[in-house]
Short mmCIF file of C-alpha atoms and ligand atoms in Angstrom, two decimals:
data_model
loop_
_atom_site.label_atom_id
_atom_site.label_comp_id
_atom_site.label_asym_id
_atom_site.label_seq_id
_atom_site.Cartn_x
_atom_site.Cartn_y
_atom_site.Cartn_z
CA UNK A 25 144.69 185.28 76.96
CA UNK A 26 145.16 182.93 79.90
CA UNK A 27 141.97 181.37 81.25
CA UNK A 28 140.90 178.46 83.42
CA UNK A 29 137.98 176.41 82.13
CA UNK A 30 136.66 173.69 84.47
CA UNK A 31 135.75 170.49 82.63
CA UNK A 32 133.13 168.23 84.24
CA UNK A 33 132.66 165.21 81.93
CA UNK A 34 130.09 163.46 84.15
CA UNK A 35 128.34 160.22 83.19
CA UNK A 36 127.39 158.15 80.14
CA UNK A 37 128.46 159.83 76.90
CA UNK A 38 129.58 162.93 78.88
CA UNK A 39 133.30 162.01 78.88
CA UNK A 40 133.28 161.23 75.15
CA UNK A 41 131.61 164.46 74.05
CA UNK A 42 133.61 166.70 76.40
CA UNK A 43 136.85 165.10 75.16
CA UNK A 44 136.01 166.31 71.64
CA UNK A 45 135.19 169.80 72.90
CA UNK A 46 138.52 169.91 74.77
CA UNK A 47 140.28 168.88 71.55
CA UNK A 48 138.62 171.80 69.78
CA UNK A 49 139.42 174.25 72.62
CA UNK A 50 143.08 173.19 72.48
CA UNK A 51 143.11 173.79 68.73
CA UNK A 52 141.57 177.24 69.23
CA UNK A 53 144.17 178.06 71.89
CA UNK A 54 146.98 177.11 69.50
CA UNK A 55 145.46 178.94 66.55
CA UNK A 56 144.68 182.20 68.37
CA UNK A 57 147.58 182.19 70.84
CA UNK A 58 145.68 181.58 74.08
CA UNK A 59 146.46 179.42 77.07
CA UNK A 60 143.49 177.46 78.39
CA UNK A 61 144.07 175.60 81.62
CA UNK A 62 141.38 172.89 81.78
CA UNK A 63 141.25 171.07 85.14
CA UNK A 64 138.70 168.28 85.45
CA UNK A 65 136.21 167.60 88.24
CA UNK A 66 133.81 164.79 89.08
CA UNK A 67 130.06 165.34 88.96
CA UNK A 68 126.97 163.15 88.92
CA UNK A 69 127.06 159.38 89.25
CA UNK A 70 130.83 159.07 88.90
CA UNK A 71 131.24 161.56 91.74
CA UNK A 72 128.72 159.68 93.85
CA UNK A 73 130.66 156.45 93.26
CA UNK A 74 134.06 157.99 94.00
CA UNK A 75 133.25 160.49 96.75
CA UNK A 76 129.77 159.55 97.93
CA UNK A 77 128.50 162.95 96.81
CA UNK A 78 127.21 163.90 93.31
CA UNK A 79 128.74 167.38 93.69
CA UNK A 80 131.77 166.99 95.98
CA UNK A 81 133.62 169.91 97.55
CA UNK A 82 136.66 169.19 95.36
CA UNK A 83 134.51 169.83 92.26
CA UNK A 84 132.99 172.97 93.74
CA UNK A 85 136.47 174.34 94.28
CA UNK A 86 137.61 173.51 90.71
CA UNK A 87 134.55 175.43 89.47
CA UNK A 88 135.04 178.38 91.81
CA UNK A 89 138.56 178.91 90.49
CA UNK A 90 137.44 178.83 86.87
CA UNK A 91 136.23 181.54 84.48
CA UNK A 92 133.63 179.09 83.16
CA UNK A 93 132.51 175.48 83.43
CA UNK A 94 131.96 173.02 80.58
CA UNK A 95 129.85 169.99 81.49
CA UNK A 96 129.00 166.78 79.62
CA UNK A 97 126.00 165.02 81.14
CA UNK A 98 124.89 163.35 84.35
CA UNK A 99 122.76 160.35 85.32
CA UNK A 100 122.15 156.78 84.26
CA UNK A 101 120.24 153.63 85.20
CA UNK A 102 122.99 152.60 87.62
CA UNK A 103 121.82 155.33 90.02
CA UNK A 104 118.07 155.02 89.48
CA UNK A 105 117.40 153.84 93.00
CA UNK A 106 119.59 156.16 95.03
CA UNK A 107 117.77 158.62 97.34
CA UNK A 108 116.71 161.95 95.81
CA UNK A 109 119.40 163.97 97.58
CA UNK A 110 122.22 161.78 96.21
CA UNK A 111 120.96 161.44 92.67
CA UNK A 112 123.42 162.44 89.92
CA UNK A 113 120.92 165.07 88.73
CA UNK A 114 120.97 166.61 92.20
CA UNK A 115 124.69 167.25 91.71
CA UNK A 116 123.95 169.23 88.57
CA UNK A 117 121.18 171.21 90.26
CA UNK A 118 123.52 172.09 93.14
CA UNK A 119 126.18 173.22 90.68
CA UNK A 120 123.63 175.46 88.92
CA UNK A 121 122.57 176.87 92.28
CA UNK A 122 126.14 177.46 93.49
CA UNK A 123 127.01 179.32 90.30
CA UNK A 124 123.66 181.12 90.51
CA UNK A 125 123.18 180.61 86.78
CA UNK A 126 119.53 181.59 86.67
CA UNK A 127 119.22 182.05 82.90
CA UNK A 128 119.66 179.05 80.66
CA UNK A 129 120.04 180.08 77.03
CA UNK A 130 119.13 177.41 74.50
CA UNK A 131 119.38 178.52 70.86
CA UNK A 132 117.38 176.45 68.38
CA UNK A 133 118.25 177.07 64.77
CA UNK A 134 117.69 174.82 61.81
CA UNK A 135 120.79 174.22 59.77
CA UNK A 136 119.56 173.72 56.20
CA UNK A 137 122.08 170.93 55.72
CA UNK A 138 120.25 168.95 58.40
CA UNK A 139 116.65 169.89 57.56
CA UNK A 140 116.10 166.36 56.27
CA UNK A 141 117.15 164.92 59.64
CA UNK A 142 114.12 166.47 61.36
CA UNK A 143 110.80 164.62 61.49
CA UNK A 144 109.11 167.97 60.73
CA UNK A 145 108.42 168.94 57.11
CA UNK A 146 111.08 171.13 55.50
CA UNK A 147 108.69 173.99 54.64
CA UNK A 148 107.70 174.37 58.29
CA UNK A 149 111.36 174.48 59.31
CA UNK A 150 112.22 177.32 56.96
CA UNK A 151 113.56 180.31 58.92
CA UNK A 152 113.47 178.65 62.34
CA UNK A 153 115.82 180.65 64.56
CA UNK A 154 114.83 181.05 68.20
CA UNK A 155 116.36 181.26 71.63
CA UNK A 156 114.67 179.65 74.59
CA UNK A 157 115.52 181.40 77.85
CA UNK A 158 114.76 178.91 80.59
CA UNK A 159 114.70 180.03 84.23
CA UNK A 160 117.17 177.60 85.82
CA UNK A 161 117.52 178.04 89.55
CA UNK A 162 113.93 178.26 90.79
CA UNK A 163 110.54 176.63 90.53
CA UNK A 164 109.61 173.04 91.17
CA UNK A 165 113.18 171.78 90.71
CA UNK A 166 114.24 173.55 93.87
CA UNK A 167 111.09 173.49 96.00
CA UNK A 168 110.55 171.39 99.08
CA UNK A 169 110.09 167.68 98.37
CA UNK A 170 108.24 165.22 100.56
CA UNK A 171 107.56 161.57 100.24
CA UNK A 172 105.67 158.96 102.21
CA UNK A 173 104.81 155.54 100.88
CA UNK A 174 101.52 156.71 99.42
CA UNK A 175 101.96 160.39 98.78
CA UNK A 176 104.53 162.72 97.28
CA UNK A 177 104.91 166.49 97.14
CA UNK A 178 107.00 168.86 95.02
CA UNK A 179 106.57 172.53 95.85
CA UNK A 180 106.82 175.17 93.10
CA UNK A 181 107.68 178.71 94.21
CA UNK A 182 108.68 181.79 92.23
CA UNK A 183 109.48 185.21 93.56
CA UNK A 184 109.00 188.47 91.68
CA UNK A 185 112.74 189.12 91.54
CA UNK A 186 113.50 185.65 90.17
CA UNK A 187 111.06 186.32 87.35
CA UNK A 188 112.29 189.87 86.73
CA UNK A 189 115.95 188.97 86.33
CA UNK A 190 115.32 186.25 83.77
CA UNK A 191 112.88 188.49 81.85
CA UNK A 192 115.60 191.12 81.58
CA UNK A 193 117.93 188.61 79.93
CA UNK A 194 115.16 187.64 77.51
CA UNK A 195 114.32 191.29 76.78
CA UNK A 196 117.96 192.17 76.09
CA UNK A 197 118.31 189.22 73.74
CA UNK A 198 115.14 190.12 71.86
CA UNK A 199 116.40 193.69 71.38
CA UNK A 200 119.48 192.33 69.61
CA UNK A 201 117.35 189.96 67.51
CA UNK A 202 113.87 190.33 66.01
CA UNK A 203 112.33 192.19 68.95
CA UNK A 204 109.82 189.61 70.08
CA UNK A 205 109.42 187.74 73.37
CA UNK A 206 106.99 184.87 73.86
CA UNK A 207 106.36 184.20 77.53
CA UNK A 208 105.14 180.67 78.29
CA UNK A 209 103.18 179.85 81.43
CA UNK A 210 100.16 177.93 82.71
CA UNK A 211 98.36 180.90 84.20
CA UNK A 212 94.94 179.30 83.75
CA UNK A 213 95.88 176.78 86.44
CA UNK A 214 99.02 177.70 88.38
CA UNK A 215 99.46 180.53 90.88
CA UNK A 216 103.17 180.79 90.08
CA UNK A 217 102.21 181.29 86.44
CA UNK A 218 99.75 184.04 87.34
CA UNK A 219 102.55 185.90 89.10
CA UNK A 220 104.84 185.18 86.14
CA UNK A 221 102.37 186.72 83.68
CA UNK A 222 101.71 189.72 85.94
CA UNK A 223 105.45 190.45 86.16
CA UNK A 224 105.84 190.11 82.39
CA UNK A 225 103.01 192.58 81.83
CA UNK A 226 104.53 195.09 84.25
CA UNK A 227 108.19 194.83 83.40
CA UNK A 228 108.28 194.36 79.65
CA UNK A 229 106.41 197.52 78.54
CA UNK A 230 108.31 199.56 81.13
CA UNK A 231 111.85 198.31 80.43
CA UNK A 232 111.53 196.99 76.89
CA UNK A 233 108.88 199.14 75.18
CA UNK A 234 110.39 198.25 71.80
CA UNK A 235 109.89 194.52 72.33
CA UNK A 236 106.66 192.84 71.27
CA UNK A 237 105.29 190.49 73.94
CA UNK A 238 103.18 187.41 73.33
CA UNK A 239 101.79 185.08 76.02
CA UNK A 240 101.20 181.40 75.43
CA UNK A 241 99.97 178.68 77.73
CA UNK A 242 102.50 175.88 77.83
CA UNK A 243 100.23 173.27 76.27
CA UNK A 244 99.49 175.57 73.34
CA UNK A 245 103.17 176.51 73.11
CA UNK A 246 104.05 172.83 72.70
CA UNK A 247 101.75 172.72 69.70
CA UNK A 248 102.80 176.07 68.18
CA UNK A 249 106.44 174.97 68.36
CA UNK A 250 105.61 172.38 65.74
CA UNK A 251 102.96 174.23 63.72
CA UNK A 252 104.69 177.64 63.41
CA UNK A 253 108.25 177.34 64.82
CA UNK A 254 109.63 180.10 62.58
CA UNK A 255 107.40 182.68 64.35
CA UNK A 256 109.37 182.46 67.58
CA UNK A 257 112.24 184.79 68.35
CA UNK A 258 112.87 184.62 72.12
CA UNK A 259 110.83 182.30 74.32
CA UNK A 260 111.07 182.87 78.06
CA UNK A 261 109.68 180.41 80.55
CA UNK A 262 110.03 178.79 83.95
CA UNK A 263 112.37 175.94 84.79
CA UNK A 264 110.31 172.83 84.10
CA UNK A 265 108.41 174.16 81.09
CA UNK A 266 111.76 175.17 79.56
CA UNK A 267 113.19 171.72 80.18
CA UNK A 268 110.31 170.05 78.38
CA UNK A 269 109.91 172.51 75.51
CA UNK A 270 113.61 172.46 74.60
CA UNK A 271 113.68 168.69 74.16
CA UNK A 272 110.72 169.14 71.85
CA UNK A 273 112.37 172.06 70.04
CA UNK A 274 115.56 170.08 69.52
CA UNK A 275 113.74 167.90 67.00
CA UNK A 276 113.35 170.96 64.79
CA UNK A 277 117.14 171.08 64.59
CA UNK A 278 117.25 167.39 63.73
CA UNK A 279 118.68 165.98 66.95
CA UNK A 280 119.27 166.68 70.61
CA UNK A 281 122.89 166.12 69.70
CA UNK A 282 122.97 169.50 67.94
CA UNK A 283 121.73 171.81 70.71
CA UNK A 284 124.18 173.66 72.99
CA UNK A 285 123.32 175.76 76.00
CA UNK A 286 124.74 178.50 78.18
CA UNK A 287 123.64 179.10 81.75
CA UNK A 288 124.38 182.61 82.87
CA UNK A 289 124.23 184.80 85.96
CA UNK A 290 124.69 188.55 86.28
CA UNK A 291 128.44 188.26 85.79
CA UNK A 292 130.63 186.50 83.25
CA UNK A 293 131.00 183.10 84.94
CA UNK A 294 128.79 180.58 83.18
CA UNK A 295 127.99 176.90 82.91
CA UNK A 296 127.94 175.42 79.42
CA UNK A 297 126.43 172.07 78.56
CA UNK A 298 124.69 170.27 75.72
CA UNK A 299 120.94 170.03 76.32
CA UNK A 300 121.03 166.25 75.84
CA UNK A 301 121.45 163.74 78.62
CA UNK A 302 123.97 160.98 79.32
CA UNK A 303 122.50 158.52 76.75
CA UNK A 304 123.62 155.40 78.66
CA UNK A 305 122.45 153.16 75.81
CA UNK A 306 125.26 154.38 73.55
CA UNK A 307 127.86 155.35 76.18
CA UNK A 308 131.41 154.19 75.61
CA UNK A 309 130.73 153.19 72.00
CA UNK A 310 132.06 156.23 70.14
CA UNK A 311 128.55 156.86 68.79
CA UNK A 312 127.46 160.11 70.43
CA UNK A 313 127.28 163.39 68.54
CA UNK A 314 129.79 165.83 70.12
CA UNK A 315 128.49 168.87 68.17
CA UNK A 316 126.23 170.15 70.96
CA UNK A 317 129.14 170.12 73.42
CA UNK A 318 131.56 171.63 70.91
CA UNK A 319 129.06 174.43 70.24
CA UNK A 320 128.58 174.85 73.98
CA UNK A 321 132.34 175.47 74.14
CA UNK A 322 131.83 178.16 71.47
CA UNK A 323 129.15 179.78 73.63
CA UNK A 324 131.58 179.64 76.55
CA UNK A 325 134.26 181.50 74.63
CA UNK A 326 131.74 184.12 73.52
CA UNK A 327 129.90 184.75 76.80
CA UNK A 328 132.45 184.08 79.52
CA UNK A 329 135.76 184.97 77.82
CA UNK A 330 134.52 187.53 75.29
CA UNK A 331 136.39 185.69 72.51
CA UNK A 332 134.01 186.39 69.64
CA UNK A 333 136.24 185.50 66.69
CA UNK A 334 137.19 182.23 68.35
CA UNK A 335 133.53 181.33 69.01
CA UNK A 336 132.62 182.21 65.44
CA UNK A 337 135.47 180.01 64.20
CA UNK A 338 134.15 176.99 66.11
CA UNK A 339 130.60 177.48 64.88
CA UNK A 340 131.80 177.91 61.31
CA UNK A 341 133.94 174.77 61.61
CA UNK A 342 130.99 172.69 62.85
CA UNK A 343 128.96 174.01 59.96
CA UNK A 344 131.73 173.23 57.49
CA UNK A 345 132.15 169.70 58.86
CA UNK A 346 128.41 169.13 58.34
CA UNK A 347 128.62 170.60 54.84
CA UNK A 348 131.49 168.22 54.15
CA UNK A 349 129.12 165.38 55.01
CA UNK A 350 130.27 164.49 58.54
CA UNK A 351 127.37 162.68 60.23
CA UNK A 352 127.05 160.84 63.50
CA UNK A 353 124.20 158.33 63.65
CA UNK A 354 121.65 160.74 65.15
CA UNK A 355 121.81 163.11 62.17
CA UNK A 356 122.46 160.62 59.40
CA UNK A 357 119.94 159.91 56.68
CA UNK A 358 119.65 156.98 54.34
CA UNK A 359 122.82 156.67 52.29
CA UNK A 360 125.01 158.78 54.63
CA UNK A 361 128.24 157.34 55.96
CA UNK A 362 128.00 157.31 59.75
CA UNK A 363 131.10 158.34 61.67
CA UNK A 364 131.93 158.18 65.38
CA UNK A 365 132.26 160.75 68.13
CA UNK A 366 136.03 161.10 67.72
CA UNK A 367 135.81 161.27 63.95
CA UNK A 368 133.20 164.04 64.21
CA UNK A 369 135.60 165.94 66.50
CA UNK A 370 138.37 165.38 63.96
CA UNK A 371 136.13 166.64 61.15
CA UNK A 372 135.56 169.87 63.12
CA UNK A 373 139.30 170.20 63.79
CA UNK A 374 140.05 169.73 60.10
CA UNK A 375 137.52 172.41 59.18
CA UNK A 376 139.14 174.74 61.74
CA UNK A 377 142.33 174.45 59.69
C1 IPM B 421 118.53 169.41 81.16
C2 IPM B 421 118.41 168.08 81.86
C3 IPM B 421 118.46 168.32 83.36
C4 IPM B 421 117.29 169.21 83.74
C5 IPM B 421 118.47 167.03 84.21
C6 IPM B 421 119.64 166.14 83.86
C7 IPM B 421 118.47 167.35 85.68
O1 IPM B 421 117.24 167.44 81.46
O2 IPM B 421 119.54 170.11 81.38
O3 IPM B 421 117.63 169.76 80.39
O4 IPM B 421 116.17 168.72 83.89
O5 IPM B 421 117.51 170.41 83.89
MG1 MG B 422 116.24 168.41 79.88
#
């Protein structure tokens, strides 16, 4: 197959981790006889510096011509004081909006090899295998913002159809898994959450009668994620709650450096990125864990290009590299030899064969 994959390395450790994913994609292309064209685009702080825009038109056009987009990370202290509209993060939000990728899929599974890397006790981690479906193009991230010296406003709005479409993705995923959806809201306080819960209670029994539905308030969900993480199958929630809960959930897997994500719309075009940020403290030092980005590339092959065997091969290779003892600093335990970003990429390549 011939396919164009847009690569947006971004800021901080973004370029280092995407470079390893590109290495792996090239190896997959050679092994399975595909041709991946991988043009790069600027996004985030580097785009702001170069083009005075965190999501320049040149990048939008690279993405529009592509079957899928693979992104590293955006942001960093260098741009802390730029106005809201120019912030590196704004570039990412605009990209998500342009692609209309309203469903952000964040799988959280505990790899037994890494159970010791999590701060949570091993017996609690047993059987943890969930997918968080985070609404990605609505809510407080995209509402009107206002600021005076002494007051600030962020508006949170959800429409029925925004909630329905993301619930359908969650319902379909649950049907292929263990048949359970946990909807997370704050309906005891927020109006948007009351609408959210109402739509869940209407749509789920009607369209997914075979799926068991559970409601949790977000504060309780934060606790249950640590006390009974193995009970969750599919969690569906709004934009900001999903952002917060997935950072928390990543610690079940041992490290943020292990969690990939796929952001999907109704079609096949998707945006794929690790859930971690730009980690400016370790940027440029060959220390970052590229596994989340490499596994995001696997999700890209599976969801956007329908290349199942290729995606499976990448996931198996990451697993094998870990089994062989490959450890970046974030997942290393006492006594482990710590390797760098590039060496972790090489370990995955070696396991690919
Ligand atoms: C994420 C990140 C982003 C978000 C930031 C960088 C805007 O935290 O993808 O989880 O909040 O969505
Ligand atoms: Mg986040």
